[in-house]
Amino acid sequence: MSTTTSTLAAFTLACSLLTPALAQNHADHASHGNALPAAAAAPASTPMAATAADAVMTAGEITRVDKRGGKLTIRHEDIKNLDMPAMTMVFVLKDATQLAQFNPGDKVRFHVQDESGSLTITRIERAQ
């Protein structure tokens, strides 16, 4: 009986340690809802629609800055333009020179786009 209990405890511990890593895998998030690439969502003949899509900003808090990899880990609210629920994820920053401006704990607003399967932050600013 104690072997079963020990095995169950070890399995539970392993699962709880893996959960944060699994939550940050964003490769499959483009399939949420009706998310379309920006080019498909707003035809080129409607500049107002493209402007509105670019204006969608999401609130979040930076939890990690990866200067070497050019990435930010952000605990974010729902990402409306991608129809994605709130969670913590790693994002590529299109302009990696901006990484120096941010630290863990910073509140931000950002716009993210799906660029060939990679969720990329195209605009980011400190929250007011």
mmCIF file of N, CA and C in Angstrom:
data_model
loop_
_atom_site.group_PDB
_atom_site.id
_atom_site.type_symbol
_atom_site.label_atom_id
_atom_site.label_comp_id
_atom_site.label_asym_id
_atom_site.label_seq_id
_atom_site.Cartn_x
_atom_site.Cartn_y
_atom_site.Cartn_z
ATOM 1 N N MET A 1 0.818 -1.188 0.000
ATOM 2 C CA MET A 1 0.000 0.000 0.000
ATOM 3 C C MET A 1 0.867 1.259 0.000
ATOM 4 N N SER A 2 1.982 1.247 0.767
ATOM 5 C CA SER A 2 2.831 2.432 0.814
ATOM 6 C C SER A 2 3.531 2.675 -0.524
ATOM 7 N N THR A 3 3.802 1.619 -1.290
ATOM 8 C CA THR A 3 4.403 1.768 -2.613
ATOM 9 C C THR A 3 3.430 2.484 -3.547
ATOM 10 N N THR A 4 2.170 2.125 -3.493
ATOM 11 C CA THR A 4 1.146 2.776 -4.312
ATOM 12 C C THR A 4 1.022 4.244 -3.931
ATOM 13 N N THR A 5 1.026 4.536 -2.652
ATOM 14 C CA THR A 5 0.929 5.909 -2.172
ATOM 15 C C THR A 5 2.145 6.719 -2.612
ATOM 16 N N SER A 6 3.330 6.144 -2.504
ATOM 17 C CA SER A 6 4.544 6.839 -2.929
ATOM 18 C C SER A 6 4.543 7.101 -4.427
ATOM 19 N N THR A 7 4.095 6.113 -5.197
ATOM 20 C CA THR A 7 4.028 6.270 -6.653
ATOM 21 C C THR A 7 3.030 7.353 -7.022
ATOM 22 N N LEU A 8 1.875 7.353 -6.379
ATOM 23 C CA LEU A 8 0.856 8.363 -6.632
ATOM 24 C C LEU A 8 1.361 9.753 -6.254
ATOM 25 N N ALA A 9 2.052 9.871 -5.141
ATOM 26 C CA ALA A 9 2.596 11.158 -4.704
ATOM 27 C C ALA A 9 3.647 11.662 -5.694
ATOM 28 N N ALA A 10 4.504 10.770 -6.180
ATOM 29 C CA ALA A 10 5.526 11.154 -7.150
ATOM 30 C C ALA A 10 4.885 11.602 -8.463
ATOM 31 N N PHE A 11 3.853 10.897 -8.907
ATOM 32 C CA PHE A 11 3.143 11.248 -10.139
ATOM 33 C C PHE A 11 2.472 12.618 -9.998
ATOM 34 N N THR A 12 1.820 12.858 -8.870
ATOM 35 C CA THR A 12 1.159 14.135 -8.618
ATOM 36 C C THR A 12 2.166 15.278 -8.610
ATOM 37 N N LEU A 13 3.301 15.078 -7.976
ATOM 38 C CA LEU A 13 4.346 16.094 -7.941
ATOM 39 C C LEU A 13 4.866 16.381 -9.347
ATOM 40 N N ALA A 14 5.115 15.347 -10.119
ATOM 41 C CA ALA A 14 5.611 15.525 -11.489
ATOM 42 C C ALA A 14 4.608 16.298 -12.333
ATOM 43 N N CYS A 15 3.345 15.976 -12.213
ATOM 44 C CA CYS A 15 2.306 16.680 -12.977
ATOM 45 C C CYS A 15 2.227 18.147 -12.584
ATOM 46 N N SER A 16 2.324 18.440 -11.295
ATOM 47 C CA SER A 16 2.227 19.835 -10.845
ATOM 48 C C SER A 16 3.439 20.649 -11.291
ATOM 49 N N LEU A 17 4.602 20.022 -11.412
ATOM 50 C CA LEU A 17 5.795 20.735 -11.874
ATOM 51 C C LEU A 17 5.763 20.965 -13.380
ATOM 52 N N LEU A 18 5.103 20.110 -14.125
ATOM 53 C CA LEU A 18 5.027 20.249 -15.581
ATOM 54 C C LEU A 18 3.960 21.239 -16.023
ATOM 55 N N THR A 19 2.958 21.484 -15.214
ATOM 56 C CA THR A 19 1.840 22.332 -15.604
ATOM 57 C C THR A 19 2.269 23.716 -16.079
ATOM 58 N N PRO A 20 3.152 24.465 -15.380
ATOM 59 C CA PRO A 20 3.544 25.783 -15.892
ATOM 60 C C PRO A 20 4.217 25.712 -17.256
ATOM 61 N N ALA A 21 5.032 24.715 -17.482
ATOM 62 C CA ALA A 21 5.704 24.595 -18.771
ATOM 63 C C ALA A 21 4.697 24.324 -19.877
ATOM 64 N N LEU A 22 3.719 23.502 -19.615
ATOM 65 C CA LEU A 22 2.704 23.200 -20.612
ATOM 66 C C LEU A 22 1.823 24.411 -20.888
ATOM 67 N N ALA A 23 1.569 25.225 -19.886
ATOM 68 C CA ALA A 23 0.720 26.399 -20.065
ATOM 69 C C ALA A 23 1.374 27.429 -20.971
ATOM 70 N N GLN A 24 2.688 27.410 -21.101
ATOM 71 C CA GLN A 24 3.370 28.413 -21.890
ATOM 72 C C GLN A 24 3.604 27.987 -23.328
ATOM 73 N N ASN A 25 3.215 26.777 -23.703
ATOM 74 C CA ASN A 25 3.376 26.348 -25.085
ATOM 75 C C ASN A 25 2.273 26.976 -25.910
ATOM 76 N N HIS A 26 2.614 27.911 -26.775
ATOM 77 C CA HIS A 26 1.609 28.655 -27.522
ATOM 78 C C HIS A 26 1.438 28.191 -28.960
ATOM 79 N N ALA A 27 2.070 27.113 -29.345
ATOM 80 C CA ALA A 27 2.032 26.670 -30.740
ATOM 81 C C ALA A 27 0.618 26.364 -31.218
ATOM 82 N N ASP A 28 -0.263 25.895 -30.348
ATOM 83 C CA ASP A 28 -1.602 25.508 -30.766
ATOM 84 C C ASP A 28 -2.655 26.585 -30.540
ATOM 85 N N HIS A 29 -2.300 27.744 -30.054
ATOM 86 C CA HIS A 29 -3.295 28.741 -29.707
ATOM 87 C C HIS A 29 -3.934 29.437 -30.894
ATOM 88 N N ALA A 30 -3.348 29.351 -32.060
ATOM 89 C CA ALA A 30 -3.948 29.986 -33.227
ATOM 90 C C ALA A 30 -5.271 29.325 -33.592
ATOM 91 N N SER A 31 -5.520 28.127 -33.076
ATOM 92 C CA SER A 31 -6.751 27.423 -33.396
ATOM 93 C C SER A 31 -7.932 27.861 -32.537
ATOM 94 N N HIS A 32 -7.732 28.761 -31.573
ATOM 95 C CA HIS A 32 -8.835 29.232 -30.738
ATOM 96 C C HIS A 32 -9.844 29.983 -31.586
ATOM 97 N N GLY A 33 -11.099 29.641 -31.448
ATOM 98 C CA GLY A 33 -12.180 30.374 -32.094
ATOM 99 C C GLY A 33 -11.984 30.527 -33.583
ATOM 100 N N ASN A 34 -12.287 31.709 -34.086
ATOM 101 C CA ASN A 34 -12.222 31.998 -35.514
ATOM 102 C C ASN A 34 -10.982 32.801 -35.840
ATOM 103 N N ALA A 35 -9.922 32.685 -35.072
ATOM 104 C CA ALA A 35 -8.739 33.523 -35.273
ATOM 105 C C ALA A 35 -8.224 33.388 -36.699
ATOM 106 N N LEU A 36 -8.072 34.523 -37.350
ATOM 107 C CA LEU A 36 -7.546 34.583 -38.701
ATOM 108 C C LEU A 36 -6.309 35.442 -38.700
ATOM 109 N N PRO A 37 -5.378 35.193 -39.607
ATOM 110 C CA PRO A 37 -4.256 36.114 -39.720
ATOM 111 C C PRO A 37 -4.778 37.510 -40.026
ATOM 112 N N ALA A 38 -4.054 38.530 -39.621
ATOM 113 C CA ALA A 38 -4.501 39.913 -39.800
ATOM 114 C C ALA A 38 -4.842 40.209 -41.252
ATOM 115 N N ALA A 39 -4.082 39.680 -42.201
ATOM 116 C CA ALA A 39 -4.336 39.940 -43.607
ATOM 117 C C ALA A 39 -5.675 39.351 -44.041
ATOM 118 N N ALA A 40 -6.054 38.208 -43.505
ATOM 119 C CA ALA A 40 -7.320 37.587 -43.872
ATOM 120 C C ALA A 40 -8.491 38.246 -43.157
ATOM 121 N N ALA A 41 -8.260 38.752 -41.949
ATOM 122 C CA ALA A 41 -9.338 39.344 -41.164
ATOM 123 C C ALA A 41 -9.757 40.698 -41.716
ATOM 124 N N ALA A 42 -8.818 41.450 -42.279
ATOM 125 C CA ALA A 42 -9.122 42.787 -42.776
ATOM 126 C C ALA A 42 -8.633 42.914 -44.204
ATOM 127 N N PRO A 43 -9.541 42.919 -45.163
ATOM 128 C CA PRO A 43 -9.119 43.060 -46.554
ATOM 129 C C PRO A 43 -8.361 44.357 -46.770
ATOM 130 N N ALA A 44 -7.431 44.344 -47.724
ATOM 131 C CA ALA A 44 -6.592 45.509 -47.993
ATOM 132 C C ALA A 44 -7.402 46.712 -48.414
ATOM 133 N N SER A 45 -8.599 46.518 -48.964
ATOM 134 C CA SER A 45 -9.399 47.639 -49.447
ATOM 135 C C SER A 45 -10.094 48.388 -48.318
ATOM 136 N N THR A 46 -9.963 47.915 -47.071
ATOM 137 C CA THR A 46 -10.606 48.599 -45.950
ATOM 138 C C THR A 46 -9.562 49.021 -44.926
ATOM 139 N N PRO A 47 -8.932 50.190 -45.129
ATOM 140 C CA PRO A 47 -7.905 50.634 -44.188
ATOM 141 C C PRO A 47 -8.433 50.867 -42.786
ATOM 142 N N MET A 48 -9.694 51.231 -42.638
ATOM 143 C CA MET A 48 -10.249 51.448 -41.304
ATOM 144 C C MET A 48 -10.285 50.137 -40.525
ATOM 145 N N ALA A 49 -10.617 49.032 -41.187
ATOM 146 C CA ALA A 49 -10.654 47.737 -40.513
ATOM 147 C C ALA A 49 -9.252 47.330 -40.070
ATOM 148 N N ALA A 50 -8.251 47.587 -40.888
ATOM 149 C CA ALA A 50 -6.869 47.256 -40.526
ATOM 150 C C ALA A 50 -6.427 48.088 -39.330
ATOM 151 N N THR A 51 -6.805 49.363 -39.313
ATOM 152 C CA THR A 51 -6.454 50.233 -38.194
ATOM 153 C C THR A 51 -7.113 49.748 -36.911
ATOM 154 N N ALA A 52 -8.369 49.338 -36.984
ATOM 155 C CA ALA A 52 -9.077 48.853 -35.801
ATOM 156 C C ALA A 52 -8.429 47.580 -35.259
ATOM 157 N N ALA A 53 -8.019 46.678 -36.147
ATOM 158 C CA ALA A 53 -7.376 45.442 -35.708
ATOM 159 C C ALA A 53 -6.046 45.741 -35.034
ATOM 160 N N ASP A 54 -5.292 46.697 -35.551
ATOM 161 C CA ASP A 54 -4.013 47.056 -34.960
ATOM 162 C C ASP A 54 -4.188 47.705 -33.595
ATOM 163 N N ALA A 55 -5.348 48.310 -33.354
ATOM 164 C CA ALA A 55 -5.577 49.036 -32.106
ATOM 165 C C ALA A 55 -5.919 48.119 -30.939
ATOM 166 N N VAL A 56 -6.185 46.835 -31.188
ATOM 167 C CA VAL A 56 -6.549 45.913 -30.112
ATOM 168 C C VAL A 56 -5.335 45.692 -29.215
ATOM 169 N N MET A 57 -5.437 46.197 -27.994
ATOM 170 C CA MET A 57 -4.351 46.061 -27.031
ATOM 171 C C MET A 57 -4.849 45.176 -25.883
ATOM 172 N N THR A 58 -3.957 44.345 -25.370
ATOM 173 C CA THR A 58 -4.274 43.414 -24.294
ATOM 174 C C THR A 58 -3.468 43.783 -23.060
ATOM 175 N N ALA A 59 -4.123 43.777 -21.914
ATOM 176 C CA ALA A 59 -3.437 44.076 -20.656
ATOM 177 C C ALA A 59 -2.749 42.820 -20.133
ATOM 178 N N GLY A 60 -1.608 43.018 -19.504
ATOM 179 C CA GLY A 60 -0.886 41.891 -18.928
ATOM 180 C C GLY A 60 0.185 42.336 -17.965
ATOM 181 N N GLU A 61 0.836 41.350 -17.351
ATOM 182 C CA GLU A 61 1.944 41.603 -16.438
ATOM 183 C C GLU A 61 3.108 40.720 -16.850
ATOM 184 N N ILE A 62 4.273 41.321 -17.009
ATOM 185 C CA ILE A 62 5.466 40.573 -17.397
ATOM 186 C C ILE A 62 5.928 39.738 -16.203
ATOM 187 N N THR A 63 6.140 38.453 -16.445
ATOM 188 C CA THR A 63 6.626 37.578 -15.376
ATOM 189 C C THR A 63 8.074 37.163 -15.606
ATOM 190 N N ARG A 64 8.561 37.288 -16.862
ATOM 191 C CA ARG A 64 9.949 36.913 -17.161
ATOM 192 C C ARG A 64 10.408 37.648 -18.418
ATOM 193 N N VAL A 65 11.672 38.070 -18.401
ATOM 194 C CA VAL A 65 12.294 38.702 -19.556
ATOM 195 C C VAL A 65 13.461 37.826 -19.997
ATOM 196 N N ASP A 66 13.412 37.333 -21.231
ATOM 197 C CA ASP A 66 14.478 36.499 -21.793
ATOM 198 C C ASP A 66 15.225 37.336 -22.832
ATOM 199 N N LYS A 67 16.238 38.068 -22.371
ATOM 200 C CA LYS A 67 16.972 38.969 -23.266
ATOM 201 C C LYS A 67 17.734 38.202 -24.333
ATOM 202 N N ARG A 68 18.271 37.067 -23.987
ATOM 203 C CA ARG A 68 19.024 36.270 -24.958
ATOM 204 C C ARG A 68 18.111 35.760 -26.075
ATOM 205 N N GLY A 69 16.908 35.309 -25.710
ATOM 206 C CA GLY A 69 15.978 34.750 -26.690
ATOM 207 C C GLY A 69 15.049 35.770 -27.331
ATOM 208 N N GLY A 70 15.069 37.006 -26.817
ATOM 209 C CA GLY A 70 14.191 38.040 -27.360
ATOM 210 C C GLY A 70 12.722 37.779 -27.066
ATOM 211 N N LYS A 71 12.435 37.238 -25.855
ATOM 212 C CA LYS A 71 11.073 36.847 -25.515
ATOM 213 C C LYS A 71 10.642 37.423 -24.174
ATOM 214 N N LEU A 72 9.330 37.592 -24.045
ATOM 215 C CA LEU A 72 8.713 38.012 -22.792
ATOM 216 C C LEU A 72 7.688 36.964 -22.383
ATOM 217 N N THR A 73 7.662 36.622 -21.102
ATOM 218 C CA THR A 73 6.588 35.798 -20.566
ATOM 219 C C THR A 73 5.604 36.759 -19.920
ATOM 220 N N ILE A 74 4.349 36.670 -20.345
ATOM 221 C CA ILE A 74 3.333 37.620 -19.880
ATOM 222 C C ILE A 74 2.100 36.862 -19.391
ATOM 223 N N ARG A 75 1.631 37.241 -18.200
ATOM 224 C CA ARG A 75 0.337 36.770 -17.691
ATOM 225 C C ARG A 75 -0.670 37.777 -18.230
ATOM 226 N N HIS A 76 -1.524 37.347 -19.173
ATOM 227 C CA HIS A 76 -2.364 38.299 -19.891
ATOM 228 C C HIS A 76 -3.853 38.012 -19.745
ATOM 229 N N GLU A 77 -4.640 39.057 -20.038
ATOM 230 C CA GLU A 77 -6.090 38.928 -20.115
ATOM 231 C C GLU A 77 -6.436 38.273 -21.451
ATOM 232 N N ASP A 78 -7.727 38.138 -21.752
ATOM 233 C CA ASP A 78 -8.148 37.585 -23.044
ATOM 234 C C ASP A 78 -7.535 38.400 -24.183
ATOM 235 N N ILE A 79 -7.008 37.703 -25.184
ATOM 236 C CA ILE A 79 -6.484 38.376 -26.381
ATOM 237 C C ILE A 79 -7.617 38.355 -27.399
ATOM 238 N N LYS A 80 -8.315 39.483 -27.512
ATOM 239 C CA LYS A 80 -9.538 39.564 -28.317
ATOM 240 C C LYS A 80 -9.290 39.300 -29.803
ATOM 241 N N ASN A 81 -8.222 39.865 -30.365
ATOM 242 C CA ASN A 81 -8.015 39.717 -31.811
ATOM 243 C C ASN A 81 -7.631 38.291 -32.206
ATOM 244 N N LEU A 82 -7.222 37.457 -31.253
ATOM 245 C CA LEU A 82 -6.917 36.054 -31.544
ATOM 246 C C LEU A 82 -7.938 35.111 -30.912
ATOM 247 N N ASP A 83 -8.954 35.680 -30.237
ATOM 248 C CA ASP A 83 -9.977 34.895 -29.561
ATOM 249 C C ASP A 83 -9.333 33.871 -28.629
ATOM 250 N N MET A 84 -8.404 34.364 -27.793
ATOM 251 C CA MET A 84 -7.631 33.503 -26.898
ATOM 252 C C MET A 84 -7.943 33.868 -25.439
ATOM 253 N N PRO A 85 -8.177 32.866 -24.599
ATOM 254 C CA PRO A 85 -8.476 33.149 -23.191
ATOM 255 C C PRO A 85 -7.243 33.620 -22.420
ATOM 256 N N ALA A 86 -7.501 34.167 -21.254
ATOM 257 C CA ALA A 86 -6.422 34.630 -20.374
ATOM 258 C C ALA A 86 -5.565 33.449 -19.938
ATOM 259 N N MET A 87 -4.248 33.679 -19.880
ATOM 260 C CA MET A 87 -3.287 32.657 -19.447
ATOM 261 C C MET A 87 -1.910 33.297 -19.342
ATOM 262 N N THR A 88 -0.902 32.514 -19.029
ATOM 263 C CA THR A 88 0.482 32.971 -19.027
ATOM 264 C C THR A 88 1.188 32.307 -20.196
ATOM 265 N N MET A 89 1.863 33.125 -21.026
ATOM 266 C CA MET A 89 2.501 32.611 -22.238
ATOM 267 C C MET A 89 3.816 33.319 -22.514
ATOM 268 N N VAL A 90 4.618 32.686 -23.341
ATOM 269 C CA VAL A 90 5.858 33.286 -23.838
ATOM 270 C C VAL A 90 5.578 33.850 -25.227
ATOM 271 N N PHE A 91 5.999 35.090 -25.439
ATOM 272 C CA PHE A 91 5.824 35.752 -26.731
ATOM 273 C C PHE A 91 7.165 36.211 -27.268
ATOM 274 N N VAL A 92 7.305 36.173 -28.584
ATOM 275 C CA VAL A 92 8.461 36.756 -29.258
ATOM 276 C C VAL A 92 8.189 38.248 -29.379
ATOM 277 N N LEU A 93 9.201 39.060 -29.186
ATOM 278 C CA LEU A 93 9.075 40.507 -29.335
ATOM 279 C C LEU A 93 9.656 40.890 -30.685
ATOM 280 N N LYS A 94 8.825 41.470 -31.548
ATOM 281 C CA LYS A 94 9.269 41.787 -32.909
ATOM 282 C C LYS A 94 10.495 42.690 -32.898
ATOM 283 N N ASP A 95 10.488 43.685 -32.013
ATOM 284 C CA ASP A 95 11.630 44.590 -31.872
ATOM 285 C C ASP A 95 12.350 44.238 -30.567
ATOM 286 N N ALA A 96 13.323 43.345 -30.641
ATOM 287 C CA ALA A 96 14.015 42.843 -29.448
ATOM 288 C C ALA A 96 14.755 43.933 -28.681
ATOM 289 N N THR A 97 15.017 45.082 -29.311
ATOM 290 C CA THR A 97 15.694 46.172 -28.598
ATOM 291 C C THR A 97 14.818 46.730 -27.478
ATOM 292 N N GLN A 98 13.509 46.473 -27.532
ATOM 293 C CA GLN A 98 12.597 46.960 -26.494
ATOM 294 C C GLN A 98 12.707 46.174 -25.191
ATOM 295 N N LEU A 99 13.340 45.012 -25.220
ATOM 296 C CA LEU A 99 13.435 44.178 -24.016
ATOM 297 C C LEU A 99 14.061 44.918 -22.836
ATOM 298 N N ALA A 100 15.022 45.772 -23.106
ATOM 299 C CA ALA A 100 15.732 46.486 -22.044
ATOM 300 C C ALA A 100 14.801 47.407 -21.244
ATOM 301 N N GLN A 101 13.654 47.750 -21.798
ATOM 302 C CA GLN A 101 12.716 48.668 -21.136
ATOM 303 C C GLN A 101 11.852 47.985 -20.082
ATOM 304 N N PHE A 102 11.844 46.648 -20.076
ATOM 305 C CA PHE A 102 10.885 45.929 -19.244
ATOM 306 C C PHE A 102 11.549 45.004 -18.238
ATOM 307 N N ASN A 103 10.844 44.828 -17.107
ATOM 308 C CA ASN A 103 11.299 43.959 -16.026
ATOM 309 C C ASN A 103 10.127 43.124 -15.536
ATOM 310 N N PRO A 104 10.391 41.983 -14.902
ATOM 311 C CA PRO A 104 9.302 41.213 -14.307
ATOM 312 C C PRO A 104 8.508 42.090 -13.335
ATOM 313 N N GLY A 105 7.201 41.964 -13.383
ATOM 314 C CA GLY A 105 6.320 42.758 -12.532
ATOM 315 C C GLY A 105 5.747 43.980 -13.230
ATOM 316 N N ASP A 106 6.314 44.374 -14.371
ATOM 317 C CA ASP A 106 5.799 45.529 -15.115
ATOM 318 C C ASP A 106 4.422 45.216 -15.684
ATOM 319 N N LYS A 107 3.504 46.158 -15.518
ATOM 320 C CA LYS A 107 2.173 46.065 -16.136
ATOM 321 C C LYS A 107 2.287 46.674 -17.528
ATOM 322 N N VAL A 108 1.764 45.956 -18.532
ATOM 323 C CA VAL A 108 1.884 46.398 -19.909
ATOM 324 C C VAL A 108 0.563 46.245 -20.652
ATOM 325 N N ARG A 109 0.503 46.904 -21.806
ATOM 326 C CA ARG A 109 -0.544 46.705 -22.803
ATOM 327 C C ARG A 109 0.199 46.366 -24.079
ATOM 328 N N PHE A 110 -0.288 45.343 -24.799
ATOM 329 C CA PHE A 110 0.443 44.906 -25.984
ATOM 330 C C PHE A 110 -0.507 44.412 -27.063
ATOM 331 N N HIS A 111 -0.001 44.417 -28.289
ATOM 332 C CA HIS A 111 -0.730 43.856 -29.429
ATOM 333 C C HIS A 111 0.090 42.686 -29.946
ATOM 334 N N VAL A 112 -0.563 41.558 -30.118
ATOM 335 C CA VAL A 112 0.119 40.352 -30.588
ATOM 336 C C VAL A 112 -0.557 39.858 -31.857
ATOM 337 N N GLN A 113 0.250 39.332 -32.771
ATOM 338 C CA GLN A 113 -0.249 38.777 -34.026
ATOM 339 C C GLN A 113 0.344 37.399 -34.232
ATOM 340 N N ASP A 114 -0.388 36.570 -34.936
ATOM 341 C CA ASP A 114 0.108 35.249 -35.309
ATOM 342 C C ASP A 114 0.852 35.406 -36.621
ATOM 343 N N GLU A 115 2.176 35.322 -36.562
ATOM 344 C CA GLU A 115 3.006 35.462 -37.758
ATOM 345 C C GLU A 115 3.601 34.101 -38.091
ATOM 346 N N SER A 116 2.978 33.413 -39.019
ATOM 347 C CA SER A 116 3.420 32.083 -39.458
ATOM 348 C C SER A 116 3.523 31.097 -38.298
ATOM 349 N N GLY A 117 2.535 31.111 -37.416
ATOM 350 C CA GLY A 117 2.506 30.164 -36.308
ATOM 351 C C GLY A 117 3.243 30.616 -35.064
ATOM 352 N N SER A 118 3.890 31.764 -35.117
ATOM 353 C CA SER A 118 4.599 32.302 -33.952
ATOM 354 C C SER A 118 3.854 33.538 -33.462
ATOM 355 N N LEU A 119 3.452 33.527 -32.196
ATOM 356 C CA LEU A 119 2.747 34.680 -31.644
ATOM 357 C C LEU A 119 3.774 35.753 -31.321
ATOM 358 N N THR A 120 3.673 36.875 -32.036
ATOM 359 C CA THR A 120 4.683 37.928 -31.971
ATOM 360 C C THR A 120 4.058 39.226 -31.477
ATOM 361 N N ILE A 121 4.689 39.860 -30.496
ATOM 362 C CA ILE A 121 4.250 41.159 -30.021
ATOM 363 C C ILE A 121 4.759 42.204 -31.008
ATOM 364 N N THR A 122 3.819 42.920 -31.629
ATOM 365 C CA THR A 122 4.180 43.945 -32.600
ATOM 366 C C THR A 122 4.158 45.345 -32.003
ATOM 367 N N ARG A 123 3.490 45.481 -30.855
ATOM 368 C CA ARG A 123 3.449 46.779 -30.164
ATOM 369 C C ARG A 123 3.300 46.502 -28.685
ATOM 370 N N ILE A 124 4.072 47.213 -27.862
ATOM 371 C CA ILE A 124 3.990 47.048 -26.411
ATOM 372 C C ILE A 124 4.282 48.378 -25.744
ATOM 373 N N GLU A 125 3.565 48.629 -24.648
ATOM 374 C CA GLU A 125 3.757 49.870 -23.889
ATOM 375 C C GLU A 125 3.454 49.607 -22.418
ATOM 376 N N ARG A 126 4.015 50.414 -21.567
ATOM 377 C CA ARG A 126 3.697 50.309 -20.139
ATOM 378 C C ARG A 126 2.262 50.718 -19.923
ATOM 379 N N ALA A 127 1.586 50.018 -19.017
ATOM 380 C CA ALA A 127 0.211 50.368 -18.679
ATOM 381 C C ALA A 127 0.205 51.658 -17.860
ATOM 382 N N GLN A 128 -0.774 52.450 -18.061
ATOM 383 C CA GLN A 128 -0.893 53.740 -17.355
ATOM 384 C C GLN A 128 -1.557 53.566 -16.012
#
